[in-house]
Tab-separated table of C-alpha atoms in Angstrom:
chain	number	residue	atom	x	y	z
P	1	MET	CA	-16.056	-1.461	-12.763
P	2	ILE	CA	-15.518	2.272	-13.223
P	3	ASN	CA	-14.189	2.407	-16.758
P	4	PRO	CA	-10.770	4.135	-16.691
P	5	TYR	CA	-11.140	5.044	-20.344
P	6	ASN	CA	-14.135	7.229	-19.429
P	7	VAL	CA	-11.559	9.498	-17.830
P	8	TYR	CA	-9.843	9.892	-21.165
P	9	ARG	CA	-13.113	10.613	-22.974
P	10	SER	CA	-14.001	13.196	-20.339
P	11	LEU	CA	-10.643	14.898	-20.752
P	12	LYS	CA	-11.072	15.096	-24.522
P	13	ARG	CA	-13.602	17.902	-24.167
P	14	PRO	CA	-12.072	21.332	-24.995
P	15	TRP	CA	-9.854	22.666	-22.217
P	16	SER	CA	-8.509	26.177	-21.978
P	17	ARG	CA	-7.683	26.054	-18.255
P	18	PHE	CA	-8.890	23.982	-15.332
P	19	ASP	CA	-11.032	25.775	-12.803
P	20	SER	CA	-10.110	24.260	-9.440
P	21	ASP	CA	-13.185	25.808	-7.850
P	22	ASN	CA	-15.569	24.115	-10.272
P	23	ASN	CA	-17.486	21.525	-8.269
P	24	SER	CA	-18.523	19.703	-11.432
P	25	SER	CA	-15.023	18.283	-11.895
P	26	ILE	CA	-14.521	14.969	-13.630
P	27	PHE	CA	-14.195	13.109	-10.338
P	28	SER	CA	-16.266	13.757	-7.239
P	29	ILE	CA	-15.509	11.606	-4.217
P	30	ARG	CA	-17.620	11.174	-1.099
P	31	LYS	CA	-16.669	9.887	2.331
P	32	TYR	CA	-17.690	6.417	3.305
P	33	GLY	CA	-18.945	4.410	6.238
P	34	PRO	CA	-17.138	2.633	9.069
P	35	SER	CA	-14.051	0.499	8.636
P	36	LEU	CA	-14.092	-3.243	8.143
P	37	ALA	CA	-13.065	-5.635	10.901
P	38	PHE	CA	-10.618	-8.266	9.770
P	39	CYS	CA	-10.399	-11.736	11.267
P	40	SER	CA	-7.659	-13.745	9.584
P	41	PRO	CA	-7.695	-17.551	9.793
P	42	LEU	CA	-3.914	-17.443	9.529
P	43	LEU	CA	-3.733	-15.202	12.577
P	44	ILE	CA	-5.987	-17.565	14.553
P	45	LEU	CA	-3.745	-20.453	13.529
P	46	GLY	CA	-0.773	-18.409	14.686
P	47	LEU	CA	-2.336	-17.879	18.107
P	48	ILE	CA	-2.966	-21.609	18.483
P	49	SER	CA	0.430	-22.710	17.254
P	50	ASN	CA	2.434	-19.961	18.926
P	51	THR	CA	2.815	-21.754	22.249
P	52	LEU	CA	3.872	-24.931	20.440
P	53	LEU	CA	6.262	-23.495	17.858
P	54	ALA	CA	7.567	-20.228	19.253
P	55	GLN	CA	11.036	-20.247	20.754
P	56	GLU	CA	13.509	-17.684	21.883
P	57	ALA	CA	15.646	-16.161	19.146
P	58	ASP	CA	19.011	-17.870	18.810
P	59	SER	CA	21.348	-15.641	20.796
P	60	LEU	CA	24.092	-16.335	18.229
P	61	GLN	CA	21.871	-15.238	15.333
P	62	ILE	CA	19.370	-12.696	16.624
P	63	LYS	CA	19.328	-10.269	19.522
P	64	SER	CA	15.913	-9.174	20.737
P	65	TYR	CA	14.942	-5.649	21.793
P	66	VAL	CA	11.229	-6.259	22.220
P	67	ASP	CA	11.548	-5.152	25.857
P	68	LYS	CA	12.587	-1.677	24.628
P	69	ILE	CA	10.345	1.078	23.329
P	70	ILE	CA	11.372	1.711	19.709
P	71	LEU	CA	10.661	5.238	18.428
P	72	LYS	CA	11.371	5.864	14.749
P	73	ILE	CA	10.837	8.600	12.163
P	74	ASN	CA	10.830	7.893	8.411
P	75	LEU	CA	11.156	10.335	5.530
P	76	ASP	CA	10.236	8.931	2.127
P	77	THR	CA	9.328	9.891	-1.419
P	78	GLN	CA	6.457	7.422	-1.827
P	79	ASN	CA	3.681	9.001	-3.876
P	80	GLU	CA	0.375	7.672	-5.219
P	81	GLU	CA	0.642	7.402	-9.012
P	82	PHE	CA	-1.371	5.611	-11.695
P	83	LEU	CA	-0.962	5.081	-15.422
P	84	ILE	CA	-4.110	4.248	-17.398
P	85	TYR	CA	-3.707	2.881	-20.935
P	86	SER	CA	-6.364	2.156	-23.536
P	87	ASP	CA	-5.925	-0.447	-26.253
P	88	GLN	CA	-5.083	2.481	-28.545
P	89	GLN	CA	-2.067	3.255	-26.310
P	90	GLU	CA	-3.551	6.531	-25.085
P	91	GLN	CA	-2.315	7.349	-21.610
P	92	ILE	CA	-3.457	9.215	-18.518
P	93	ALA	CA	-0.969	9.748	-15.673
P	94	LEU	CA	-2.575	10.584	-12.318
P	95	SER	CA	-0.601	11.630	-9.247
P	96	THR	CA	-1.081	13.226	-5.851
P	97	ASN	CA	0.771	16.404	-4.883
P	98	ASN	CA	2.700	14.678	-2.084
P	99	SER	CA	6.352	14.318	-3.072
P	100	LEU	CA	7.573	13.831	0.511
P	101	ARG	CA	5.907	12.180	3.473
P	102	LEU	CA	6.709	11.473	7.111
P	103	ASP	CA	5.970	8.331	9.104
P	104	LEU	CA	6.192	8.094	12.880
P	105	SER	CA	6.218	4.678	14.533
P	106	LEU	CA	6.293	3.144	17.988
P	107	ASP	CA	6.961	-0.528	18.764
P	108	TYR	CA	7.005	-2.293	22.115
P	109	GLU	CA	6.872	-5.976	22.952
P	110	PHE	CA	4.408	-7.655	20.545
P	111	LEU	CA	2.623	-4.452	19.408
P	112	GLY	CA	3.410	-1.680	16.941
P	113	PHE	CA	1.734	1.481	15.660
P	114	SER	CA	2.568	3.934	12.867
P	115	ILE	CA	1.035	7.015	11.279
P	116	GLY	CA	1.997	8.649	7.987
P	117	PHE	CA	1.157	12.042	6.516
P	118	ALA	CA	2.461	14.574	3.966
P	119	PRO	CA	3.188	17.882	5.762
P	120	ASN	CA	2.909	21.144	3.859
P	121	PHE	CA	6.138	22.550	5.296
P	122	PHE	CA	8.065	20.581	2.645
P	123	ASN	CA	8.547	22.844	-0.382
P	124	SER	CA	7.874	19.967	-2.778
P	125	ASN	CA	4.374	19.572	-1.277
P	126	LYS	CA	3.458	23.264	-1.580
P	127	ASP	CA	2.665	23.723	-5.283
P	128	ASP	CA	-1.097	23.777	-4.648
P	129	ALA	CA	-1.777	26.581	-7.137
P	130	ARG	CA	-0.621	24.447	-10.072
P	131	LYS	CA	-1.200	20.873	-8.862
P	132	GLY	CA	-3.961	21.295	-6.312
P	133	SER	CA	-4.019	20.246	-2.678
P	134	SER	CA	-3.581	16.586	-1.717
P	135	GLU	CA	-4.296	14.947	1.628
P	136	LEU	CA	-2.684	11.734	2.864
P	137	THR	CA	-3.424	9.614	5.918
P	138	ASP	CA	-1.779	6.240	6.563
P	139	ILE	CA	-2.375	4.439	9.875
P	140	GLY	CA	-1.075	0.984	10.740
P	141	PHE	CA	-1.218	-1.488	13.624
P	142	ARG	CA	0.882	-4.642	13.879
P	143	PHE	CA	1.038	-7.676	16.141
P	144	PHE	CA	3.919	-10.147	16.516
P	145	LEU	CA	3.176	-13.740	17.503
P	146	GLY	CA	6.316	-15.838	17.298
P	147	ARG	CA	7.176	-16.065	13.603
P	148	TRP	CA	3.783	-14.653	12.613
P	149	THR	CA	3.234	-10.979	11.810
P	150	GLN	CA	-0.227	-9.452	11.483
P	151	GLU	CA	-0.837	-5.932	10.169
P	152	LEU	CA	-3.993	-3.806	9.891
P	153	THR	CA	-3.963	-0.698	7.685
P	154	TYR	CA	-6.080	2.343	6.896
P	155	GLN	CA	-5.040	4.548	3.961
P	156	SER	CA	-6.647	7.605	2.394
P	157	ASN	CA	-5.471	9.712	-0.560
P	158	GLU	CA	-7.461	12.714	-1.763
P	159	GLY	CA	-6.658	15.237	-4.504
P	160	PHE	CA	-5.025	14.185	-7.795
P	161	TYR	CA	-3.731	15.988	-10.877
P	162	VAL	CA	-2.926	14.889	-14.450
P	163	GLU	CA	0.838	14.799	-14.958
P	164	ASN	CA	0.505	14.731	-18.753
P	165	THR	CA	-1.835	17.736	-18.915
P	166	ALA	CA	-0.075	18.857	-22.115
P	167	ASP	CA	-1.723	15.940	-23.938
P	168	PHE	CA	-5.154	17.463	-23.264
P	169	ILE	CA	-4.538	21.248	-23.465
P	170	ALA	CA	-2.863	22.296	-26.698
P	171	ASP	CA	-1.487	25.654	-25.478
P	172	TRP	CA	-0.556	24.495	-21.988
P	173	ASN	CA	2.696	25.953	-20.567
P	174	ALA	CA	4.566	23.505	-18.329
P	175	ASN	CA	6.400	26.318	-16.509
P	176	SER	CA	3.450	28.459	-15.476
P	177	ASP	CA	0.021	26.966	-16.211
P	178	PRO	CA	-1.917	24.859	-13.683
P	179	TYR	CA	-2.336	21.145	-14.235
P	180	ILE	CA	-5.746	19.565	-14.710
P	181	GLN	CA	-6.821	18.827	-11.147
P	182	PHE	CA	-9.233	16.359	-9.579
P	183	PRO	CA	-9.534	17.846	-6.058
P	184	TYR	CA	-12.309	15.479	-4.956
P	185	LEU	CA	-10.858	12.219	-6.206
P	186	LYS	CA	-10.377	10.070	-3.130
P	187	ARG	CA	-9.241	6.493	-2.630
P	188	THR	CA	-9.838	4.845	0.730
P	189	TYR	CA	-8.466	1.457	1.757
P	190	TYR	CA	-9.033	-0.781	4.782
P	191	GLY	CA	-6.840	-3.849	4.778
P	192	GLY	CA	-4.566	-6.278	6.493
P	193	SER	CA	-1.770	-8.750	5.906
P	194	THR	CA	-0.599	-11.963	7.521
P	195	ALA	CA	2.983	-13.187	7.103
P	196	TYR	CA	4.989	-16.168	8.370
P	197	VAL	CA	8.802	-16.389	8.488
P	198	LEU	CA	9.866	-19.905	7.465
P	199	ASN	CA	13.462	-19.665	8.763
P	200	ASP	CA	13.633	-19.131	12.529
P	201	ARG	CA	17.270	-17.989	12.175
P	202	PHE	CA	16.175	-14.974	10.123
P	203	SER	CA	14.728	-11.809	11.678
P	204	LEU	CA	12.079	-9.976	9.663
P	205	ARG	CA	11.760	-7.586	12.598
P	206	ASN	CA	15.378	-6.482	12.129
P	207	ILE	CA	14.865	-5.023	8.652
P	208	VAL	CA	11.215	-3.939	8.832
P	209	TYR	CA	10.522	-2.935	12.438
P	210	ASN	CA	14.005	-2.768	14.072
P	211	THR	CA	12.811	-4.556	17.209
P	212	GLU	CA	15.515	-7.207	16.740
P	213	TRP	CA	19.131	-7.212	15.583
P	214	GLN	CA	20.395	-9.789	13.080
P	215	LEU	CA	23.912	-10.766	14.167
P	216	LYS	CA	24.716	-13.291	11.416
P	217	SER	CA	23.710	-13.330	7.759
P	218	ALA	CA	20.530	-15.236	6.959
P	219	GLY	CA	17.540	-15.198	4.637
P	220	SER	CA	14.040	-16.596	4.487
P	221	PHE	CA	10.945	-16.979	2.398
P	222	VAL	CA	8.068	-15.093	3.997
P	223	PRO	CA	4.722	-16.222	2.515
P	224	THR	CA	2.269	-13.347	2.875
P	225	ALA	CA	-1.467	-12.939	2.373
P	226	ARG	CA	-2.819	-9.412	1.849
P	227	TYR	CA	-6.527	-8.665	1.877
P	228	GLY	CA	-8.640	-5.546	1.942
P	229	TYR	CA	-11.539	-3.397	0.856
P	230	ARG	CA	-11.084	-0.376	-1.417
P	231	ARG	CA	-13.799	2.107	-2.385
P	232	ILE	CA	-13.698	4.672	-5.196
P	233	SER	CA	-16.482	6.989	-6.316
P	234	ALA	CA	-16.284	9.330	-9.274
P	235	THR	CA	-18.390	11.650	-11.414
P	236	LEU	CA	-17.745	11.069	-15.113
P	237	ASN	CA	-19.768	12.964	-17.713
P	238	GLN	CA	-22.169	14.159	-14.976
P	239	THR	CA	-22.845	10.566	-13.846
P	240	ARG	CA	-21.710	9.490	-10.407
P	241	GLU	CA	-20.319	5.972	-10.154
P	242	VAL	CA	-19.306	4.048	-7.044
P	243	GLU	CA	-16.888	1.144	-7.200
P	244	ASN	CA	-16.344	-1.289	-4.310
P	245	ASN	CA	-13.352	-3.608	-4.536
P	246	PHE	CA	-12.598	-6.655	-2.411
P	247	GLU	CA	-8.980	-7.700	-2.801
P	248	LEU	CA	-6.799	-10.714	-2.034
P	249	ASP	CA	-3.088	-11.044	-2.868
P	250	LEU	CA	-0.778	-14.016	-2.323
P	251	ILE	CA	2.872	-12.951	-2.116
P	252	ALA	CA	5.973	-15.180	-2.235
P	253	ALA	CA	8.370	-12.777	-0.515
P	254	TYR	CA	12.060	-13.496	0.000
P	255	TYR	CA	14.294	-11.432	2.297
P	256	TYR	CA	18.001	-11.694	2.992
P	257	THR	CA	20.134	-9.878	5.554
P	258	TRP	CA	23.838	-9.710	4.776
P	259	VAL	CA	25.753	-8.652	7.879
P	260	ILE	CA	28.744	-6.715	6.537
P	261	HIS	CA	29.928	-5.363	9.908
P	262	ALA	CA	29.029	-5.778	13.556
P	263	ASN	CA	26.686	-2.789	13.250
P	264	TRP	CA	25.891	-2.668	9.522
P	265	PHE	CA	23.822	-4.805	7.169
P	266	ILE	CA	22.561	-4.877	3.580
P	267	ALA	CA	19.127	-6.393	2.985
P	268	PRO	CA	17.694	-7.066	-0.497
P	269	GLN	CA	14.167	-8.398	-0.959
P	270	LEU	CA	11.950	-9.492	-3.847
P	271	SER	CA	8.219	-10.205	-3.605
P	272	PRO	CA	6.343	-11.493	-6.669
P	273	GLY	CA	2.677	-12.283	-6.333
P	274	ILE	CA	-0.749	-12.683	-7.873
P	275	GLY	CA	-4.087	-11.348	-6.766
P	276	ILE	CA	-7.795	-11.307	-7.360
P	277	ARG	CA	-10.148	-8.314	-7.317
P	278	PHE	CA	-13.919	-8.560	-7.020
P	279	SER	CA	-15.407	-5.300	-8.254
P	280	ASN	CA	-18.983	-4.047	-7.955
P	281	THR	CA	-19.917	-0.775	-9.683
P	282	THR	CA	-23.166	1.179	-9.461
P	283	GLN	CA	-24.381	4.376	-11.130
P	284	GLU	CA	-26.345	7.208	-9.572
P	285	ASN	CA	-30.105	7.378	-10.325
P	286	THR	CA	-30.070	4.081	-12.203
P	287	THR	CA	-30.422	0.409	-11.393
P	288	ALA	CA	-27.357	-0.373	-13.487
P	289	ARG	CA	-24.859	-2.619	-11.741
P	290	GLU	CA	-21.657	-4.050	-13.141
P	291	ARG	CA	-19.581	-6.844	-11.650
P	292	ASP	CA	-16.049	-7.607	-12.689
P	293	THR	CA	-13.265	-9.954	-11.592
P	294	ARG	CA	-9.642	-9.050	-12.289
P	295	TYR	CA	-6.331	-10.813	-11.662
P	296	PRO	CA	-3.461	-8.361	-11.060
P	297	LEU	CA	0.206	-9.254	-11.336
P	298	ILE	CA	2.374	-7.910	-8.518
P	299	LEU	CA	6.098	-7.354	-8.130
P	300	ASP	CA	7.725	-5.582	-5.185
P	301	GLY	CA	11.394	-5.316	-4.357
P	302	GLY	CA	14.016	-3.247	-2.639
P	303	LEU	CA	17.474	-2.837	-1.175
P	304	GLN	CA	18.203	-1.545	2.320
P	305	LEU	CA	21.362	-0.361	4.054
P	306	GLY	CA	20.932	-0.327	7.816
P	307	TYR	CA	22.786	0.492	11.019
P	308	SER	CA	21.979	-0.896	14.449
P	309	SER	CA	23.521	-0.469	17.888
P	310	GLU	CA	22.330	-1.003	21.429
P	311	ARG	CA	20.617	2.401	21.462
P	312	PHE	CA	20.339	3.815	17.929
P	313	ILE	CA	19.079	2.627	14.545
P	314	ALA	CA	19.318	4.290	11.129
P	315	GLY	CA	19.261	3.445	7.469
P	316	GLY	CA	18.013	4.028	3.973
P	317	LEU	CA	16.306	1.933	1.340
P	318	LEU	CA	15.228	2.064	-2.273
P	319	ASN	CA	11.963	0.249	-3.055
P	320	PHE	CA	9.781	-0.381	-6.065
P	321	GLN	CA	6.159	-1.556	-6.191
P	322	SER	CA	4.343	-2.491	-9.397
P	323	ILE	CA	0.787	-3.753	-9.944
P	324	TYR	CA	-0.519	-4.434	-13.458
P	325	THR	CA	-4.250	-4.981	-13.985
P	326	LYS	CA	-6.094	-5.679	-17.241
P	327	THR	CA	-9.681	-4.458	-17.044
P	328	GLY	CA	-12.710	-5.757	-18.872
P	329	SER	CA	-13.147	-2.419	-20.665
P	330	GLY	CA	-10.094	-2.787	-22.891
P	331	SER	CA	-7.893	-0.652	-20.641
P	332	SER	CA	-4.898	-1.412	-18.455
P	333	VAL	CA	-4.126	0.182	-15.095
P	334	ILE	CA	-0.530	0.256	-13.882
P	335	ASN	CA	0.269	1.352	-10.338
P	336	ASP	CA	4.047	1.877	-10.318
P	337	GLN	CA	5.968	3.380	-7.427
P	338	VAL	CA	9.715	3.822	-6.991
P	339	PHE	CA	10.657	5.557	-3.777
P	340	ALA	CA	13.477	6.123	-1.327
P	341	ARG	CA	13.163	6.068	2.443
P	342	PHE	CA	15.458	7.243	5.228
P	343	PHE	CA	14.912	6.515	8.899
P	344	VAL	CA	16.415	7.129	12.313
P	345	GLY	CA	15.286	5.742	15.630
P	346	ILE	CA	16.120	5.147	19.244
P	347	ARG	CA	15.572	2.319	21.733
P	348	LEU	CA	14.388	3.415	25.170
P	349	ASP	CA	13.741	1.641	28.446
P	350	PRO	CA	10.012	1.633	29.232
P	351	PRO	CA	8.632	3.076	32.463
P	352	GLU	CA	8.451	0.395	35.142
P	353	PHE	CA	4.654	0.385	35.336
P	354	ILE	CA	4.438	-0.304	31.585
P	355	ALA	CA	7.099	-3.022	31.743
P	356	LYS	CA	5.261	-4.661	34.637
P	357	GLN	CA	1.978	-4.818	32.722
P	358	ALA	CA	3.772	-6.170	29.651
P	359	ARG	CA	5.329	-8.979	31.703
P	360	ARG	CA	1.905	-9.936	33.049
P	361	ILE	CA	0.436	-10.127	29.549
P	362	ASN	CA	3.381	-12.145	28.253
P	363	GLU	CA	3.125	-14.607	31.131
P	364	LYS	CA	-0.642	-14.968	30.802
P	365	PHE	CA	-0.725	-15.577	27.046
P	366	GLY	CA	2.728	-17.074	26.527
P	367	LEU	CA	3.779	-14.408	24.027
């Protein structure tokens, strides 16, 4: 794999200031080829079993709004951050310059789509002179098949800076000097997830997608498989390395919706898991190839306060995501994120021609 500690050794060279226009920066990322197509056995099983197992939501427990168009806007503080530790406890903290991001989503019937980005009109995203420019793209598709949920995701983050620049530049001034910047560091991810709700009296759609309304308190385990392909390329000490990662995570998620009022709910969730990473690293102008297998530990969780009515939805949540990976090079990589999210949305009646086509599809496939 790309040795994270090489980053530290590269940073140990004398620094007076970082030249953001210097193309020979420590990382140099290139764009990659076409996306991967995912075909999940769990999804196929869901298609087969859907007509046998699916049933209408209990009208006393769950109210469905899948026949409405759900438009929603999210504002959140989720930011890409990494901590890299060596066995000597030396640390590198990498982050993108995207403190605030927006997500727009649309859901109707059994389909959903969302797109996320970090607009520059937020003041907290504007400090390009000191932290460099960062670009974010996050696109998702989702499909609902009874109690099965399938998601496909594309994510791209480009442009990082070193939060602990003071550890590498002795005379660095935190109030005025620019951070060490990696403008060409780019991480690209193509992935998917397949989840199944064990309790048919619990609505995952209520707290995640807002296409249903949980009327009575309930909870459920939601076993989830996440899988994907992640590519990173970097130039360290004038040597370009490319790392391809194939990832699989098994998550034992538990969600609970506590209905505290006819229109209000509180929803905690906790999702521990384990994973496996198959890594293949190559170096430019050499035949060197390194293979590595890693087993990350995963813990996600959060607490949501939500409001739902016949027409409007709103809420806020506080989430954390943590992934700890021990590498074969004597280093540890920790991807920790704690972020808040606020959302508002509206349920609209679809145009008749769209509703008519949706009814035909539902009748034909028994969705």
